[in-house]
Coordinates of C-alpha atoms and ligand atoms in Angstrom, one line a residue:
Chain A
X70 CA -29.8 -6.2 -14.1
X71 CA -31.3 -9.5 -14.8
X72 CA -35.6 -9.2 -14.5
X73 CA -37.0 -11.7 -12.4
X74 CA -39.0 -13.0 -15.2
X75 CA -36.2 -14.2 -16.9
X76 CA -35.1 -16.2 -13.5
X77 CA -35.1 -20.0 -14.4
X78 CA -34.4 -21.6 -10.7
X79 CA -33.7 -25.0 -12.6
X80 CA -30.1 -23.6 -13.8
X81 CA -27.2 -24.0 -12.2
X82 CA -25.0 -21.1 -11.7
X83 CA -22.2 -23.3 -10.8
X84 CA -21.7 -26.9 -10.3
X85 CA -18.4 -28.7 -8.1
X86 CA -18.5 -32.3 -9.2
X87 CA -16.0 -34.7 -7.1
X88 CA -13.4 -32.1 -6.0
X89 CA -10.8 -32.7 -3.8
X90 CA -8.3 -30.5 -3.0
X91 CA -5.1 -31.3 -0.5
X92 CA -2.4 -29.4 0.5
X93 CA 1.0 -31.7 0.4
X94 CA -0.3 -35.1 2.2
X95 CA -3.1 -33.5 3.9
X96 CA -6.8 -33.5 2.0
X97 CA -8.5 -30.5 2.4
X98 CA -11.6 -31.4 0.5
X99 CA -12.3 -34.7 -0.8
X100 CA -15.1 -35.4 -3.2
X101 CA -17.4 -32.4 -3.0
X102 CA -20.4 -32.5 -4.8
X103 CA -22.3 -29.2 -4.9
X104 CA -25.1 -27.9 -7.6
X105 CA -26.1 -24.4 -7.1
X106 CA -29.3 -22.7 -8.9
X107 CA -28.7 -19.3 -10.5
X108 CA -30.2 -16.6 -8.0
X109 CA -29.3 -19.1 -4.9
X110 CA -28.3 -18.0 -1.3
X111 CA -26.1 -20.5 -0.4
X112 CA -24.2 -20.6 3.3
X113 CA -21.9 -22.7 3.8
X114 CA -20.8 -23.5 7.8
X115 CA -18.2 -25.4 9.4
X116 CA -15.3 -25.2 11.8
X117 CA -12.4 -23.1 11.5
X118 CA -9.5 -25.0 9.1
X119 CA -12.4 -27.2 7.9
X120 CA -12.0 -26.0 4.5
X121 CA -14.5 -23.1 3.8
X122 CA -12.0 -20.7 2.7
X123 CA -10.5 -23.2 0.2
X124 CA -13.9 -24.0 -1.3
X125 CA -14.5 -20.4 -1.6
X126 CA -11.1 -19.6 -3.5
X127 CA -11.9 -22.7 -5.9
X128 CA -15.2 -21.2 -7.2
X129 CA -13.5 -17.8 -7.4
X130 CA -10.8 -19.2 -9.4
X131 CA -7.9 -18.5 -7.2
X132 CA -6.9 -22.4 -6.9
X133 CA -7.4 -25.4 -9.0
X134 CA -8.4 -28.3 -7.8
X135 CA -6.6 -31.7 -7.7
X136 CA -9.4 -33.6 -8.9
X137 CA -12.6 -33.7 -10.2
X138 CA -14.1 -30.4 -12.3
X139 CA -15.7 -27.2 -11.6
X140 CA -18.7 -25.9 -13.9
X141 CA -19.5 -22.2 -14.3
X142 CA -22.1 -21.2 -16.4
X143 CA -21.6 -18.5 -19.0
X144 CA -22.6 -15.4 -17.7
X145 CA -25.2 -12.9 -19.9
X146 CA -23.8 -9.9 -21.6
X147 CA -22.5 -6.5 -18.9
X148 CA -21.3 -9.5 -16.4
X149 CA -18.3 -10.7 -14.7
X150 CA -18.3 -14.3 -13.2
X151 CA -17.3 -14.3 -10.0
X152 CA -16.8 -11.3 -7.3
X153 CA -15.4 -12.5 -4.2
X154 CA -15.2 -10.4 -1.2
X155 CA -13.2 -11.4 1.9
X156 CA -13.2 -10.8 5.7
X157 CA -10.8 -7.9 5.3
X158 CA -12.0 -5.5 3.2
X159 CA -8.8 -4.9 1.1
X160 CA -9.7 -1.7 -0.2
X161 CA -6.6 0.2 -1.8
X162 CA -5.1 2.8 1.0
X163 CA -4.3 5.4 -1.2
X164 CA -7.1 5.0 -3.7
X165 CA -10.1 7.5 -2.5
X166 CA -13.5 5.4 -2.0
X167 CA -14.7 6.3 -5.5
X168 CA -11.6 4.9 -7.1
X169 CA -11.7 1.7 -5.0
X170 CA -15.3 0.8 -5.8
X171 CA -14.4 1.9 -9.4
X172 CA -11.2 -1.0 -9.3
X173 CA -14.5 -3.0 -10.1
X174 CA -15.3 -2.0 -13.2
X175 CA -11.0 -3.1 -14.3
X176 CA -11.4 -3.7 -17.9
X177 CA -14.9 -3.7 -18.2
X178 CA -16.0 0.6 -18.7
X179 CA -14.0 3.2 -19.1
X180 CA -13.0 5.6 -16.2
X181 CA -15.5 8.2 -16.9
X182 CA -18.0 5.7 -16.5
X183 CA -16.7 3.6 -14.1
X184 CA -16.7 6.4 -11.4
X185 CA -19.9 7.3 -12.4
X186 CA -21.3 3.9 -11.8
X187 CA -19.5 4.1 -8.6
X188 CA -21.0 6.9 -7.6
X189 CA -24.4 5.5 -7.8
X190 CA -23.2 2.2 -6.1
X191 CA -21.9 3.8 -3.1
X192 CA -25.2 5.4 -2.4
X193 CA -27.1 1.8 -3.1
X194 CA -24.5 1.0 -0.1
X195 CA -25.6 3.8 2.1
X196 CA -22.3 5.8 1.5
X197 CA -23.9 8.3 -0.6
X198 CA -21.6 11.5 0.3
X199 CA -18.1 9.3 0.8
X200 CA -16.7 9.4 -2.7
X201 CA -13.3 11.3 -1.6
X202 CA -12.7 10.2 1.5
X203 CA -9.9 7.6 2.2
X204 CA -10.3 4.2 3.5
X205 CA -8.2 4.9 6.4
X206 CA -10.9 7.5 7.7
X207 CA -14.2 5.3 7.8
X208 CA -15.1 2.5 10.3
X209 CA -14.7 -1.2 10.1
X210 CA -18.4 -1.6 8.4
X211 CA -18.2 1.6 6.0
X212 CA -14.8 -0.3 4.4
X213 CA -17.1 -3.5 4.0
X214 CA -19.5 -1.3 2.3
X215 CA -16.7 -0.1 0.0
X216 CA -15.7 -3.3 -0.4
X217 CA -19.6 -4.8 -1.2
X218 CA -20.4 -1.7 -3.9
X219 CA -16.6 -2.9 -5.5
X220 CA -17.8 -6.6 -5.7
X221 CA -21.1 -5.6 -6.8
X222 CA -20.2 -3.2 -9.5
X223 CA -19.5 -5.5 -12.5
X224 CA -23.1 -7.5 -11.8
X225 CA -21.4 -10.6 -10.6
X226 CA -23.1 -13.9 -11.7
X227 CA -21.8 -15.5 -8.2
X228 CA -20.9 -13.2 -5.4
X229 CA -18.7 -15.6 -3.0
X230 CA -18.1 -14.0 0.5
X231 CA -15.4 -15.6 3.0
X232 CA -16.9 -14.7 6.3
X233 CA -17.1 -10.8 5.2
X234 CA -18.8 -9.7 7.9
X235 CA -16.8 -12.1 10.6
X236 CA -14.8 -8.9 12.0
X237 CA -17.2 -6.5 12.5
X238 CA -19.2 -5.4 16.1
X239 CA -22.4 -6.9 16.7
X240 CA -24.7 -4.3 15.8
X241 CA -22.9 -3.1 12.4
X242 CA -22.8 -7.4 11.6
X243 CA -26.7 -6.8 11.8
X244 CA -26.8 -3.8 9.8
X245 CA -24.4 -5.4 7.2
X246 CA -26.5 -8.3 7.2
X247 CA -29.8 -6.4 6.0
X248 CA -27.9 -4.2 3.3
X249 CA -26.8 -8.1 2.3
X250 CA -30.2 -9.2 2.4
X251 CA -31.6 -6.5 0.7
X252 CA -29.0 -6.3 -2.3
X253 CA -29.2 -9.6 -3.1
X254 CA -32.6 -9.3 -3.3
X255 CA -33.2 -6.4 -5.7
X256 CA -29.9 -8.0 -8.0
X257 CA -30.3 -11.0 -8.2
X258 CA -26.9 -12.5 -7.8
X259 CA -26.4 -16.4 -6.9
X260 CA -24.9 -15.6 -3.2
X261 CA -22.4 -18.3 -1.6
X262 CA -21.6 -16.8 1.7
X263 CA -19.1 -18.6 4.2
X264 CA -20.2 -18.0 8.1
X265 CA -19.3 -19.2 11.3
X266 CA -22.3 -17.4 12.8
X267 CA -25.3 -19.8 12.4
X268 CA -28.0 -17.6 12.9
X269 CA -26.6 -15.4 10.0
X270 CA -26.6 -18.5 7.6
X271 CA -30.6 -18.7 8.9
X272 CA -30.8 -14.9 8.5
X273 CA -30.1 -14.8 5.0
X274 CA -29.4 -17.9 3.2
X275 CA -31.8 -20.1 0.8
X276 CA -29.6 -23.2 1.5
X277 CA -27.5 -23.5 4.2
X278 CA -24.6 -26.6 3.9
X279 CA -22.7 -27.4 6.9
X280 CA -18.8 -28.7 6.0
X281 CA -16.9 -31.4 7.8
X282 CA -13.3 -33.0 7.5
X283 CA -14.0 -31.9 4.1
X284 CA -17.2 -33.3 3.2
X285 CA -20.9 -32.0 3.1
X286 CA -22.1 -33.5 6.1
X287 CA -25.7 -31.6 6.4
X288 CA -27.5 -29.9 3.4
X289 CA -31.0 -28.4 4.2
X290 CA -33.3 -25.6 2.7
X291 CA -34.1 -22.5 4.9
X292 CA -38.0 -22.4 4.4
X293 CA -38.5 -19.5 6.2
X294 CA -40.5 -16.7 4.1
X295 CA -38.7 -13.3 3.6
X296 CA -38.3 -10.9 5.3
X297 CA -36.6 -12.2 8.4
X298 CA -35.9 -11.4 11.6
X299 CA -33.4 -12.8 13.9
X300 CA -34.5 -14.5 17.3
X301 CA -38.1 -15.8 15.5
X302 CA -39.4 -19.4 16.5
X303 CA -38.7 -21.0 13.1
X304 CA -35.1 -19.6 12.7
X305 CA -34.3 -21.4 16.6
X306 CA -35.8 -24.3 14.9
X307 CA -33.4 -24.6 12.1
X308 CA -30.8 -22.9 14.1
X309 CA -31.2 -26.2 16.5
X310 CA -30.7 -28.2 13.8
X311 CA -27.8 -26.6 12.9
X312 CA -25.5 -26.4 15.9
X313 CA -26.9 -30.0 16.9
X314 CA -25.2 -31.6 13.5
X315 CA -22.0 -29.3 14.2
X316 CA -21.8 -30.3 17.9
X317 CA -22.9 -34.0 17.2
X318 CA -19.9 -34.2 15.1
X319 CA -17.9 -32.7 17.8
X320 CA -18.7 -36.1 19.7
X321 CA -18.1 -38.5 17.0
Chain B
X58 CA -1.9 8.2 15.8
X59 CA 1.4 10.2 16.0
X60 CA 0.9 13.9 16.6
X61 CA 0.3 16.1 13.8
X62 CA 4.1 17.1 13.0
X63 CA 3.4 20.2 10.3
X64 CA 1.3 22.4 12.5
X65 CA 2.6 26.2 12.7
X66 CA 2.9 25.2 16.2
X67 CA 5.5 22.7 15.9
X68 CA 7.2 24.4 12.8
X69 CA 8.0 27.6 15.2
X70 CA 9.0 25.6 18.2
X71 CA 11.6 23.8 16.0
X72 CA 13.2 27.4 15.7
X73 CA 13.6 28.3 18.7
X74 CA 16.4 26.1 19.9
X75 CA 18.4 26.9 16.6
X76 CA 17.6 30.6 17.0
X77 CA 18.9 30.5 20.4
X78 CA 22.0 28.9 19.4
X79 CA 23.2 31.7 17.0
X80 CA 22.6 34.3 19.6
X81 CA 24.5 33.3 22.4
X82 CA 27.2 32.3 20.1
X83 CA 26.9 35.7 18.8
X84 CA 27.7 37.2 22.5
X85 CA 30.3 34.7 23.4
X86 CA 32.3 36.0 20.2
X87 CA 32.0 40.0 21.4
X88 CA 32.5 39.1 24.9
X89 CA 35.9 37.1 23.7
X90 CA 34.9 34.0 25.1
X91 CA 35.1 32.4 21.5
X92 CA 38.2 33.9 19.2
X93 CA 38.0 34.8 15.8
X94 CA 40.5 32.5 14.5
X95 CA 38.4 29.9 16.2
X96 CA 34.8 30.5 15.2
X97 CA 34.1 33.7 13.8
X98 CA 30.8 35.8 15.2
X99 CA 27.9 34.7 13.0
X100 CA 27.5 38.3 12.2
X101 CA 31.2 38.3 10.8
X102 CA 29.7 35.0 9.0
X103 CA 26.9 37.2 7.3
X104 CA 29.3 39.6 6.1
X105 CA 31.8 36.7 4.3
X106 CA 28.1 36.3 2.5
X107 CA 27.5 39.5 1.4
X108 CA 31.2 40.0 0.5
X109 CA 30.7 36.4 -2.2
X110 CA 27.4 37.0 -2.9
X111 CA 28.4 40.4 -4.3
X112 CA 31.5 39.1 -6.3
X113 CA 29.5 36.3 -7.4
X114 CA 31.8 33.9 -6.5
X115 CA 28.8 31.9 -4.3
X116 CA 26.2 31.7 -6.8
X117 CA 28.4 30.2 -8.9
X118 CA 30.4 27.9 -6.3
X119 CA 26.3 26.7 -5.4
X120 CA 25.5 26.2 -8.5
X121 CA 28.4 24.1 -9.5
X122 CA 27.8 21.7 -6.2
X123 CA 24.1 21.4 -6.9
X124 CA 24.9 20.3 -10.0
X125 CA 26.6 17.9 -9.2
X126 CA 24.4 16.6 -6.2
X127 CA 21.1 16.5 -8.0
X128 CA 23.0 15.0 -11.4
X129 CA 25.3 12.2 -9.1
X130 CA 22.0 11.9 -7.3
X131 CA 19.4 11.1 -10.3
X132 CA 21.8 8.8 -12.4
X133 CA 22.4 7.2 -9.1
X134 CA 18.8 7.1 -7.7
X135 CA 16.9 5.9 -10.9
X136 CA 19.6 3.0 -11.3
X137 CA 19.1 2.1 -8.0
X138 CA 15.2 2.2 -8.6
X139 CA 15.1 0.3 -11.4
X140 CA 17.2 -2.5 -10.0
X141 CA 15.3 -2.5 -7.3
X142 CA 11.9 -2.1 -9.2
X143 CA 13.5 -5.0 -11.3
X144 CA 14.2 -7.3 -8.2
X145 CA 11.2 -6.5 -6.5
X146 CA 9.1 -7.6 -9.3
X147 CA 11.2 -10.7 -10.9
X148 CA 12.4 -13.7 -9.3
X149 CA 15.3 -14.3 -11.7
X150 CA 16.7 -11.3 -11.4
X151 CA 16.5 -10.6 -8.0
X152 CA 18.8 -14.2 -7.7
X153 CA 20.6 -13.1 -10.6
X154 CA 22.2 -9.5 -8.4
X155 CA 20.8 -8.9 -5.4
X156 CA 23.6 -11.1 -3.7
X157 CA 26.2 -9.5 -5.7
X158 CA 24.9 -5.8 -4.7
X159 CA 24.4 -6.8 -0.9
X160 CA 28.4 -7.4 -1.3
X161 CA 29.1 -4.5 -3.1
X162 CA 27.1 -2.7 -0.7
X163 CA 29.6 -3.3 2.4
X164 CA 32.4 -1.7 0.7
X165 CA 31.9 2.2 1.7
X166 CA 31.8 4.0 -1.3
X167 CA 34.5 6.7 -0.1
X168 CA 37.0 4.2 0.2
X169 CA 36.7 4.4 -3.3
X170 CA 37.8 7.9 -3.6
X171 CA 41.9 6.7 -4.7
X172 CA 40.6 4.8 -7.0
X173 CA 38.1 6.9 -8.1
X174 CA 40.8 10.2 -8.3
X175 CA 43.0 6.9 -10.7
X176 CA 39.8 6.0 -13.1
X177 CA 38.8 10.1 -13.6
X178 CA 41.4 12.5 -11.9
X179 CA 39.5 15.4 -10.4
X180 CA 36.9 15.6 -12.8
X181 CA 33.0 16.0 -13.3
X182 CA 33.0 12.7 -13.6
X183 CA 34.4 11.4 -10.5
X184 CA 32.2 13.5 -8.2
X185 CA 29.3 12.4 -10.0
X186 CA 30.1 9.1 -9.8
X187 CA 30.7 9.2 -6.3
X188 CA 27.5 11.0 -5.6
X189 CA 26.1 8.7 -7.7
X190 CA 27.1 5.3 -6.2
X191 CA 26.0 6.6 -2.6
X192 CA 23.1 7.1 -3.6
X193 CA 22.3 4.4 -5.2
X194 CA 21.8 1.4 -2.4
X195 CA 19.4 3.5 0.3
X196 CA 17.4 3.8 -3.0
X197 CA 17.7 0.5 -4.0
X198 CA 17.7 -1.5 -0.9
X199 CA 14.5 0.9 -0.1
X200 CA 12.4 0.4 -3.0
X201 CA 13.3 -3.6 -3.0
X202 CA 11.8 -3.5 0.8
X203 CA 9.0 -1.4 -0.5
X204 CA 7.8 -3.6 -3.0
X205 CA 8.5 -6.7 -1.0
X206 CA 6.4 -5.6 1.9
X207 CA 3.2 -4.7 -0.8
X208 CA 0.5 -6.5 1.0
X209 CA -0.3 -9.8 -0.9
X210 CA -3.8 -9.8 0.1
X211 CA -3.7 -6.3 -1.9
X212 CA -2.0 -8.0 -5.1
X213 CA -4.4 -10.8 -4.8
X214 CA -7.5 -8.9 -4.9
X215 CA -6.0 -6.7 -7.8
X216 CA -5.6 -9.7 -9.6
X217 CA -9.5 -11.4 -9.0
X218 CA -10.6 -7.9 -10.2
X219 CA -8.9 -8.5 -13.5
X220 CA -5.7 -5.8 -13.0
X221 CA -3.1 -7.2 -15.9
X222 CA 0.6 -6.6 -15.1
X223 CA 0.9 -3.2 -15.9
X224 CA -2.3 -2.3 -13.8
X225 CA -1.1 -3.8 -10.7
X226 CA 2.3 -2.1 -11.0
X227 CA 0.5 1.1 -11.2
X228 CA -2.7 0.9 -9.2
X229 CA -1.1 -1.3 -6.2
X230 CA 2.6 -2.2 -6.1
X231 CA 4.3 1.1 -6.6
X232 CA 1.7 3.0 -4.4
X233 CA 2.8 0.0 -2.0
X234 CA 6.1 0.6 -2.2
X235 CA 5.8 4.3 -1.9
X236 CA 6.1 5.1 1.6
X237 CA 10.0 3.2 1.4
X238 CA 11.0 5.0 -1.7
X239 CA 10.4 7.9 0.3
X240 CA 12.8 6.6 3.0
X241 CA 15.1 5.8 0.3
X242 CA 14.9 8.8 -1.1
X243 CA 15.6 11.2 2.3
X244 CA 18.1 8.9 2.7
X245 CA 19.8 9.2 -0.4
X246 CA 19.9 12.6 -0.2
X247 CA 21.8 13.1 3.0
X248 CA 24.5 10.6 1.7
X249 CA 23.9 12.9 -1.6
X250 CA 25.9 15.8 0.2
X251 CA 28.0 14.0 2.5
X252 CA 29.6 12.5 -0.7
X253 CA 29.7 15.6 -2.6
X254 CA 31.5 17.2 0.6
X255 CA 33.7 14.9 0.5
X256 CA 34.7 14.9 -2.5
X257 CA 34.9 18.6 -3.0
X258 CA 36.9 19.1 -0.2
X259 CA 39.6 16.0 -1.5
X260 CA 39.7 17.0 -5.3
X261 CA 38.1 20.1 -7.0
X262 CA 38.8 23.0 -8.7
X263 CA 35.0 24.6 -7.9
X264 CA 32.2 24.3 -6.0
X265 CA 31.4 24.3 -2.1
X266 CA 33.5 22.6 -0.9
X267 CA 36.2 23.9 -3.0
X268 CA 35.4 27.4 -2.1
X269 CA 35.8 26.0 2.0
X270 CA 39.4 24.6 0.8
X271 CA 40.5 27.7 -0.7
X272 CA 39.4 29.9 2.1
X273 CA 41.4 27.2 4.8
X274 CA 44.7 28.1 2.7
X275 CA 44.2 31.8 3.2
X276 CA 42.9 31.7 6.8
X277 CA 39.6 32.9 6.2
X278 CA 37.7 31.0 8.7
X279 CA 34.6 33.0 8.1
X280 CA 34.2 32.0 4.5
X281 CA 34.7 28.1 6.0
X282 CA 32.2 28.5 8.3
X283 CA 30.1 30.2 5.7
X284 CA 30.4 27.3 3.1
X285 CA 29.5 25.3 6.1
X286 CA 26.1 26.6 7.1
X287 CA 25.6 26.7 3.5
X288 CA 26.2 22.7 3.0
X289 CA 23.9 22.5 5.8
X290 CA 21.2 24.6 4.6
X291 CA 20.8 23.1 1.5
X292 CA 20.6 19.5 2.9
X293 CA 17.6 20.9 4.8
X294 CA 16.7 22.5 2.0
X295 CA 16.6 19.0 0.1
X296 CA 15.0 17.3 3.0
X297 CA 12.2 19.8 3.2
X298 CA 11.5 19.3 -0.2
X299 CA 11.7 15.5 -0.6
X300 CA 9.1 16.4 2.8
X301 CA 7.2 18.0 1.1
X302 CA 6.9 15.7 -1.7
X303 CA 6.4 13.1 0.7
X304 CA 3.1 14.9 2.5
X305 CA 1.6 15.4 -0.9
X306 CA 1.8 11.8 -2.4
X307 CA 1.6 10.4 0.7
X308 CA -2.0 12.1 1.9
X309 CA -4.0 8.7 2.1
X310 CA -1.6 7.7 4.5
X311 CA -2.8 7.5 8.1
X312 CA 0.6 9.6 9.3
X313 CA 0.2 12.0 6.9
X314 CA -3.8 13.0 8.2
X315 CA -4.1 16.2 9.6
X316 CA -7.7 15.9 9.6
X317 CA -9.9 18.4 7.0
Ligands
ADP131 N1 -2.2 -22.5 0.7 C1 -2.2 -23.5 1.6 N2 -1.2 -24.3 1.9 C2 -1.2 -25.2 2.8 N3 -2.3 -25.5 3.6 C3 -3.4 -24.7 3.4 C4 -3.4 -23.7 2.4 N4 -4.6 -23.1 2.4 C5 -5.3 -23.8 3.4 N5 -4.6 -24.7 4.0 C6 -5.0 -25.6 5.0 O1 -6.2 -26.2 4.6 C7 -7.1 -26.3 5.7 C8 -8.4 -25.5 5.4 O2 -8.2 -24.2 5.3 P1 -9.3 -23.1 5.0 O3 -10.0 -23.5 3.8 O4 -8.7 -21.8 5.1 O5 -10.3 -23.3 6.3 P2 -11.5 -22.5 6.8 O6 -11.7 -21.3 5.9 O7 -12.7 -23.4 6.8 O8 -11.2 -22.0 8.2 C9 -6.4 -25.7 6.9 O9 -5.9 -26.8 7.7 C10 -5.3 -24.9 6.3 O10 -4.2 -25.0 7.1
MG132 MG1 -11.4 -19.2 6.2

């Protein structure tokens, strides 16, 4: 794990210069410009079909864009670029929890060590005594717990999360959302986090940038000090802000 | 959830109807109801067993058809699931047969028998083949579904977390694909026997179904009905087993959870 000594905020751990993206005739994303510092907590907002997930899936790798360039910087020794974890957990059915958080470590440590490190993760997760149980047996947060301790495994550089926590109940979301809060804070990982919930973009993010007909329209800092709490004056401030720019462009 | 299906419960209460069965027919053959050149008494049944089983004759007759069913049945079951392994997995060669096999497929492979008797006479090889080719589309068509259904969200994460081909095949695509090579599979194995009946019965010079043709000629309905219930026994007796293997590599799956 990277000290926080070492943690130069003027780096960038990735950098989207002028992409576009479109999908036959119809652009998706046109000209985005985005620089974010290593250790960020990004949050990026926006209506549905606006374009978050495709974003998402061009910093993970998964798509190229049509134009323009995206620039990763070269991760340090013992870790992988990019983790992405999506709004379904996707956890292997018939893969016990140990192995599925172990699916992390593909290519990286050998099994012996790889289940090991799992082991450990799944209790950093607060699923200290699941190791052999199947996915089909735990509850719609345990799986994105699973699914967090796989991501997190191979020390991920950029951890890029496409509304993860979108299908879960109100009170686990919460609960998710402090695990989130608290891992990213004791590893260090630059955090891009897609949401349609703006008061967990305030909750937890460093940045939050707010993405229409696929541009940046609204790009603030969250200067609230750690640790937060939902429902406090300053987050309704920001949280105003917020939904007033989304709901402004509603009107125009 | 369905209900738990191999509780003792349910096991025993699957018996009972059979169980019934055999005794009434039991008193409707003393009572004369049912004749002995119609259906012999299933104790009359038990004795045709004794009488091969001491003489040998039914081991061997067994062993012969089981040969030949499990034989027929892997040389037809692993070409079938490596085409469909093949066309699951490759684009070109999925376009290259599959259309060609679907065809094939609608010709019922006992039609084939007269030709079949032409190409081999009544030899090993024609049962096998038989045995063999019916065997071989549930497996294929089955393990093509199975792989085609694998969840792509599954695939995709496999791939982000660095899986190469060979890893995916392993860790998510046949694991996928398991639950309809196991429907495949059953499947096979009923066609497995139905074939081998068939073609025992039509050309053979041993096994089951042989032994039920011989017996016919001398009016020895008991031994007919014997090789009968044995036909059927061992088809349950393949089923079970392909069950069983089912439960055991199927235990993630939410149908297969009997709780602890
Ligand atoms: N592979 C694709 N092919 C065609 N259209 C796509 C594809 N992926 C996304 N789109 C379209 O791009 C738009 C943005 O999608 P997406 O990035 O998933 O939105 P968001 O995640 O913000 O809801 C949508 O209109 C969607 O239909
Ligand atoms: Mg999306």
């Amino acid at each position: 794990m990277t000290a926080m000594s070492s943690f130069n905020f003027a780096e960038p751990a990735f950098s989207f210069q002028g992409v576009l993206r479109r999908f036959g005739e119809k652009s998706v994303l046109s000209s985005i410009d985005l620089t974010v510092e290593k250790g960020q907590f990004l949050a990026i907002i926006g209506k549905s079909g606006c374009g978050k997930s495709t974003l998402l899936r061009l910093l993970a790798g998964l798509d190229q864009p049509d134009g323009g360039h995206i620039i990763r910087s070269p991760v340090s020794d013992g870790q992988t670029a990019t983790r992405v974890m999506f709004q379904e957990p996707r956890l292997l059915p018939w893969a016990r929890v140990l192995e599925n958080v172990a699916v992390g470590l593909t290519g990286l440590a050998n099994r012996t060590e790889a289940l090991s490190r799992a082991h450990a993760l799944l209790a950093e997760v607060g699923l200290a005594d699941r190791d052999n149980d199947w996915p089909a047996v735990l509850s719609g947060g345990q799986r994105q717990r699973v699914a967090l301790a796989r991501a997190l495994i191979g020390q991920p550089g950029i951890l890029a999360l496409d509304e993860p926590l979108g299908a879960l109940d109100a009170l686990t979301r919460i609960e998710m959302q402090h695990l989130l809060s608290s891992v990213w804070q004791r590893q260090k990982f630059t955090a891009v986090l897609v949401t349609h919930d703006v008061s967990e973009a305030i909750l937890l993010a460093d940045r939050v940038v707010v993405l229409d007909a696929g541009k940046i329209a609204l790009d603030i800092a969250i200067t609230i000090p750690r640790p937060r709490r939902h429902g406090t004056p300053e987050a309704a401030h920001f949280e105003q802000m917020i939904l007033g720019h989304l709901l402004d462009d509603e009107r125009a | 959830m369905p209900a738990p299906t191999n509780s003792r419960h349910a096991v025993l209460i699957g018996w009972v109807l059979p169980v019934l069965i055999v005794v009434l027919w039991e008193t409707l053959s003393r009572a004369g109801v049912i004749t002995d050149n119609v259906l012999p008494a299933p104790t009359a049944v038990f004795a045709a067993f004794l009488r091969f089983l001491q003489t040998g004759e039914l081991q061997q007759n067994i062993g012969i058809s089981a040969w030949r069913a499990l034989t027929g049945f892997a040389i037809g079951g692993s070409i079938g699931f490596g085409l469909g392994l093949a066309n699951g997995l490759s684009a070109l060669s999925r376009n290259l047969t599959d259309t060609t096999l679907q065809m094939v497929r609608n010709v019922p492979h006992l039609a084939l028998i007269p030709l079949v008797i032409l190409w081999f006479g009544i030899d090993e090889e024609a049962k096998l083949f038989l045995v063999a080719l019916g065997v071989f589309f549930p497996i294929y068509v089955n393990t093509l579904l199975g792989i085609q259904g694998v969840d792509p969200q599954l695939v995709e994460m496999g791939r982000t977390y660095g899986m190469g081909k060979r890893k995916l095949l392993i860790k998510v695509i046949l694991p996928g694909a398991l639950p309809s090579i196991f429907t495949g599979m059953r499947y096979g194995l009923g066609i497995m026997w139905l074939t081998l009946i068939v073609a025992e019965t039509i050309s053979a010079t041993s096994g089951l179904g042989y032994m039920a043709m011989q017996a016919r000629e001398f009016l020895q309905i008991d031994v007919v009905v014997l090789s009968i219930l044995i036909y059927a026994l061992l088809g349950k007796l393949a089923d079970s087993i392909a069950r069983a293997l089912e439960r055991f590599s199927l235990q993630w799956h939410p149908a297969f959870q009997t709780g602890a």
